[in-house]
Amino acid sequence: MDLVMAFADEARSRLDRLMTGQLPAIRQAGVLIADSVRAGGVVHAYGTGHSEAVALEVAGRAGGLIPTNRLTLRDPVVLGSADPAGFDPLAERDPRTAHEVLALHTIEKSDAFVIASNSGGNGSTVEMARLVKERGLPLIAITSLEHSGAITSRHPSGERLFELADIVIDNLAPYGDAVLTTEHGAVCGISSITSALAVQLMVAEAIGLLLADGTVPPVYLSANIPGSDERNDALVARYAGRIRTGAL
């Protein structure tokens, strides 16, 4: 079995399915993001494990929107005063982590959230979603409905991410994420690929909507283009204290 070609075929198939079956939800997410940007809001993104890569696609990305802010498990250490030696690598499973992380960020009524989680059942993920909804803020979830439907939530409520979100984008990953079967187990995770495409599509929808109504979209230029720092810094200053900047 040629695993390279098998995975390439599987990835193409799932990306094609994403473009058809998930496009309505992706467009709705773009509308929600455009509305937040117009209102002066910030789009906050949270993901743990490999879903942190999805949050990186949302926030601080060249070609992406500047009013975006990434929330991470390490924020109590990086942005707060928590002891680095006490960092728990399983903090994503603890609902208390969501409270500790969110308390370090400025959240306003015009803001929106994107939470990415393949399983959708870890304690901090579900608790973050609950906190977002308690504040009355719009929530976009990027998750695997197949995986979420097969698990028991680690949150005391028993809820899963897709049950709390206003808009759910299914990343079409299978249970366990890996898509190829071998005699030694399943290999080659797909969720990062499909989720990244979903993020870029909803950002494209949002920017297209902003352009259509004459709003100049605040977009990052690559830091590796001459003159980009000055341009980006001027736009970032509009959201001072509300978005993550630099390498933090």
Short mmCIF file of C-alpha atoms in Angstrom, two decimals:
data_model
loop_
_atom_site.label_atom_id
_atom_site.label_comp_id
_atom_site.label_asym_id
_atom_site.label_seq_id
_atom_site.Cartn_x
_atom_site.Cartn_y
_atom_site.Cartn_z
CA MET A 1 0.00 0.00 0.00
CA ASP A 2 1.40 3.39 -1.00
CA LEU A 3 0.57 5.38 2.15
CA VAL A 4 1.65 8.66 0.56
CA MET A 5 -0.85 8.43 -2.29
CA ALA A 6 -3.50 6.89 -0.07
CA PHE A 7 -3.30 9.83 2.31
CA ALA A 8 -3.24 12.34 -0.54
CA ASP A 9 -6.42 10.80 -1.96
CA GLU A 10 -8.08 10.74 1.45
CA ALA A 11 -7.17 14.37 2.12
CA ARG A 12 -8.53 15.50 -1.26
CA SER A 13 -11.76 13.62 -0.66
CA ARG A 14 -12.32 15.17 2.75
CA LEU A 15 -11.41 18.66 1.55
CA ASP A 16 -13.90 18.29 -1.28
CA ARG A 17 -16.57 17.15 1.18
CA LEU A 18 -15.76 20.13 3.41
CA MET A 19 -16.25 22.49 0.48
CA THR A 20 -19.70 21.10 -0.20
CA GLY A 21 -21.25 19.94 3.05
CA GLN A 22 -19.71 22.52 5.39
CA LEU A 23 -19.78 25.59 3.16
CA PRO A 24 -23.09 26.96 4.54
CA ALA A 25 -21.75 26.87 8.11
CA ILE A 26 -18.43 28.36 6.99
CA ARG A 27 -20.23 31.25 5.28
CA GLN A 28 -22.33 31.83 8.40
CA ALA A 29 -19.12 31.94 10.43
CA GLY A 30 -17.73 34.53 8.02
CA VAL A 31 -20.81 36.70 8.52
CA LEU A 32 -20.40 36.48 12.29
CA ILE A 33 -16.72 37.45 12.08
CA ALA A 34 -17.40 40.35 9.72
CA ASP A 35 -20.09 41.65 12.07
CA SER A 36 -17.65 41.56 14.98
CA VAL A 37 -14.92 43.39 13.04
CA ARG A 38 -17.36 46.10 11.90
CA ALA A 39 -18.39 46.62 15.52
CA GLY A 40 -14.79 47.06 16.61
CA GLY A 41 -14.64 43.60 18.13
CA VAL A 42 -11.93 41.00 18.44
CA VAL A 43 -12.18 37.35 17.43
CA HIS A 44 -10.70 35.17 20.16
CA ALA A 45 -9.46 31.69 19.27
CA TYR A 46 -8.90 28.79 21.67
CA GLY A 47 -7.52 25.36 20.95
CA THR A 48 -5.48 22.80 22.87
CA GLY A 49 -3.20 20.01 21.68
CA HIS A 50 -3.03 19.99 17.90
CA SER A 51 -6.09 22.25 17.81
CA GLU A 52 -3.78 25.03 18.96
CA ALA A 53 -2.61 25.03 15.34
CA VAL A 54 -6.17 25.93 14.34
CA ALA A 55 -6.15 28.88 16.73
CA LEU A 56 -2.88 29.98 15.10
CA GLU A 57 -4.65 29.97 11.74
CA VAL A 58 -7.25 32.36 13.17
CA ALA A 59 -5.05 34.72 15.14
CA GLY A 60 -1.84 36.51 14.17
CA ARG A 61 -1.66 34.95 10.70
CA ALA A 62 -0.18 36.68 7.66
CA GLY A 63 -3.11 37.42 5.36
CA GLY A 64 -5.50 37.12 8.29
CA LEU A 65 -7.42 39.62 10.36
CA ILE A 66 -5.58 41.78 12.88
CA PRO A 67 -8.40 41.98 15.47
CA THR A 68 -7.80 38.37 16.51
CA ASN A 69 -6.47 37.01 19.79
CA ARG A 70 -5.16 33.55 20.67
CA LEU A 71 -5.88 31.98 24.05
CA THR A 72 -3.60 29.13 25.17
CA LEU A 73 -3.18 26.68 28.02
CA ARG A 74 0.14 28.35 28.87
CA ASP A 75 -1.36 31.81 29.39
CA PRO A 76 -1.37 31.55 33.20
CA VAL A 77 2.43 31.13 32.95
CA VAL A 78 3.17 33.41 29.98
CA LEU A 79 0.74 36.22 30.74
CA GLY A 80 0.06 35.61 34.41
CA SER A 81 2.12 34.74 37.47
CA ALA A 82 1.73 30.96 37.57
CA ASP A 83 4.85 28.92 38.33
CA PRO A 84 6.16 27.35 35.10
CA ALA A 85 7.29 24.30 37.08
CA GLY A 86 3.71 23.68 38.07
CA PHE A 87 2.30 23.63 34.54
CA ASP A 88 0.12 20.57 34.04
CA PRO A 89 0.38 19.00 30.57
CA LEU A 90 -3.15 17.65 31.10
CA ALA A 91 -4.56 21.07 31.95
CA GLU A 92 -6.81 20.84 28.89
CA ARG A 93 -8.90 18.29 30.77
CA ASP A 94 -9.55 20.56 33.75
CA PRO A 95 -12.52 22.98 33.55
CA ARG A 96 -10.74 25.37 35.93
CA THR A 97 -8.14 26.04 33.25
CA ALA A 98 -10.69 27.90 31.13
CA HIS A 99 -11.38 30.35 33.96
CA GLU A 100 -7.65 30.93 34.54
CA VAL A 101 -7.00 31.56 30.84
CA LEU A 102 -10.01 33.75 30.11
CA ALA A 103 -9.34 35.96 33.15
CA LEU A 104 -6.08 37.10 31.52
CA HIS A 105 -7.78 38.53 28.42
CA THR A 106 -9.94 41.59 27.81
CA ILE A 107 -13.34 40.52 26.51
CA GLU A 108 -15.87 43.02 25.16
CA LYS A 109 -19.49 42.76 24.00
CA SER A 110 -18.52 43.16 20.33
CA ASP A 111 -16.16 40.17 20.46
CA ALA A 112 -16.65 36.67 19.04
CA PHE A 113 -15.01 33.30 19.71
CA VAL A 114 -13.69 30.40 17.68
CA ILE A 115 -13.02 27.23 19.67
CA ALA A 116 -11.33 24.32 17.94
CA SER A 117 -11.29 20.80 19.35
CA ASN A 118 -11.31 17.56 17.43
CA SER A 119 -12.88 15.59 20.29
CA GLY A 120 -14.92 18.49 21.66
CA GLY A 121 -15.03 16.86 25.07
CA ASN A 122 -12.11 18.03 27.19
CA GLY A 123 -12.98 19.93 30.36
CA SER A 124 -11.27 23.22 29.53
CA THR A 125 -12.72 23.27 26.01
CA VAL A 126 -16.29 22.73 27.14
CA GLU A 127 -15.92 25.14 30.05
CA MET A 128 -14.51 27.82 27.75
CA ALA A 129 -17.54 27.39 25.51
CA ARG A 130 -19.85 27.66 28.51
CA LEU A 131 -18.12 30.85 29.69
CA VAL A 132 -18.43 32.37 26.23
CA LYS A 133 -22.15 31.64 26.09
CA GLU A 134 -22.67 32.90 29.65
CA ARG A 135 -21.32 36.23 28.40
CA GLY A 136 -23.77 36.21 25.52
CA LEU A 137 -21.03 36.15 22.88
CA PRO A 138 -21.23 34.33 19.54
CA LEU A 139 -19.32 31.06 19.33
CA ILE A 140 -18.01 29.17 16.30
CA ALA A 141 -16.91 25.57 16.89
CA ILE A 142 -14.57 23.62 14.64
CA THR A 143 -14.76 19.98 15.67
CA SER A 144 -15.19 16.39 14.55
CA LEU A 145 -18.83 15.42 14.88
CA GLU A 146 -17.94 11.77 14.35
CA HIS A 147 -15.45 11.78 17.21
CA SER A 148 -17.59 13.91 19.52
CA GLY A 149 -20.56 11.68 18.93
CA ALA A 150 -18.58 8.63 20.06
CA ILE A 151 -17.19 9.94 23.36
CA THR A 152 -18.27 10.76 26.87
CA SER A 153 -17.42 14.35 27.74
CA ARG A 154 -14.77 14.95 30.41
CA HIS A 155 -16.74 18.00 31.57
CA PRO A 156 -18.96 17.48 34.64
CA SER A 157 -21.97 18.74 32.67
CA GLY A 158 -21.59 15.96 30.11
CA GLU A 159 -21.79 18.56 27.34
CA ARG A 160 -19.62 18.62 24.25
CA LEU A 161 -18.44 21.61 22.25
CA PHE A 162 -20.83 21.15 19.34
CA GLU A 163 -23.79 21.27 21.72
CA LEU A 164 -22.87 24.78 22.91
CA ALA A 165 -21.82 26.60 19.75
CA ASP A 166 -23.92 28.93 17.60
CA ILE A 167 -22.20 27.69 14.44
CA VAL A 168 -20.63 24.24 14.12
CA ILE A 169 -18.13 23.43 11.38
CA ASP A 170 -17.45 19.71 11.12
CA ASN A 171 -13.80 19.11 10.24
CA LEU A 172 -14.79 15.64 8.96
CA ALA A 173 -12.05 13.85 10.88
CA PRO A 174 -12.88 10.28 11.88
CA TYR A 175 -12.91 8.96 15.43
CA GLY A 176 -9.27 9.08 16.52
CA ASP A 177 -8.36 11.56 13.73
CA ALA A 178 -6.11 9.20 11.75
CA VAL A 179 -7.52 8.16 8.37
CA LEU A 180 -5.40 5.26 7.14
CA THR A 181 -5.66 1.74 8.53
CA THR A 182 -2.52 -0.35 8.91
CA GLU A 183 -1.79 -3.60 10.73
CA HIS A 184 -0.22 -1.53 13.51
CA GLY A 185 -3.08 0.90 13.92
CA ALA A 186 -4.52 3.98 12.22
CA VAL A 187 -2.07 6.60 10.94
CA CYS A 188 -2.05 10.10 9.41
CA GLY A 189 -4.24 12.63 11.21
CA ILE A 190 -6.44 14.82 9.03
CA SER A 191 -8.08 17.34 11.38
CA SER A 192 -5.32 19.98 11.12
CA ILE A 193 -5.63 20.04 7.35
CA THR A 194 -9.40 20.24 7.10
CA SER A 195 -9.67 22.68 10.01
CA ALA A 196 -7.06 25.00 8.51
CA LEU A 197 -9.00 25.11 5.26
CA ALA A 198 -12.22 25.85 7.15
CA VAL A 199 -10.55 28.75 8.95
CA GLN A 200 -9.14 30.29 5.78
CA LEU A 201 -12.50 29.94 4.03
CA MET A 202 -14.40 31.69 6.79
CA VAL A 203 -11.76 34.44 6.91
CA ALA A 204 -12.11 34.83 3.14
CA GLU A 205 -15.88 35.10 3.53
CA ALA A 206 -15.52 37.72 6.27
CA ILE A 207 -13.03 39.82 4.31
CA GLY A 208 -15.16 39.58 1.18
CA LEU A 209 -18.17 40.88 3.11
CA LEU A 210 -16.16 43.75 4.55
CA LEU A 211 -14.87 44.73 1.13
CA ALA A 212 -18.38 44.55 -0.33
CA ASP A 213 -19.72 47.17 2.04
CA GLY A 214 -16.71 49.47 1.76
CA THR A 215 -15.04 48.52 5.05
CA VAL A 216 -11.26 48.34 4.78
CA PRO A 217 -10.35 44.99 6.36
CA PRO A 218 -7.54 45.24 8.93
CA VAL A 219 -5.26 42.49 7.64
CA TYR A 220 -1.76 41.40 8.64
CA LEU A 221 1.01 41.64 6.08
CA SER A 222 3.75 39.03 6.41
CA ALA A 223 6.45 40.17 8.83
CA ASN A 224 8.94 39.07 6.17
CA ILE A 225 7.86 41.79 3.71
CA PRO A 226 9.75 45.13 3.92
CA GLY A 227 7.63 47.84 5.53
CA SER A 228 5.15 45.41 7.01
CA ASP A 229 6.11 46.06 10.63
CA GLU A 230 5.20 49.74 10.42
CA ARG A 231 1.92 49.04 8.67
CA ASN A 232 0.95 46.20 10.98
CA ASP A 233 1.94 48.10 14.11
CA ALA A 234 -0.30 51.03 13.15
CA LEU A 235 -3.32 48.70 12.80
CA VAL A 236 -2.46 46.65 15.89
CA ALA A 237 -2.43 49.87 17.94
CA ARG A 238 -6.21 50.16 17.41
CA TYR A 239 -6.63 47.04 19.54
CA ALA A 240 -3.97 47.74 22.15
CA GLY A 241 -4.40 45.59 25.24
CA ARG A 242 -6.96 43.36 23.55
CA ILE A 243 -4.91 41.18 21.21
CA ARG A 244 -1.80 39.06 21.59
CA THR A 245 1.24 40.51 19.83
CA GLY A 246 4.76 39.34 19.16
CA ALA A 247 5.91 35.82 19.94
CA LEU A 248 3.93 35.38 23.15
#
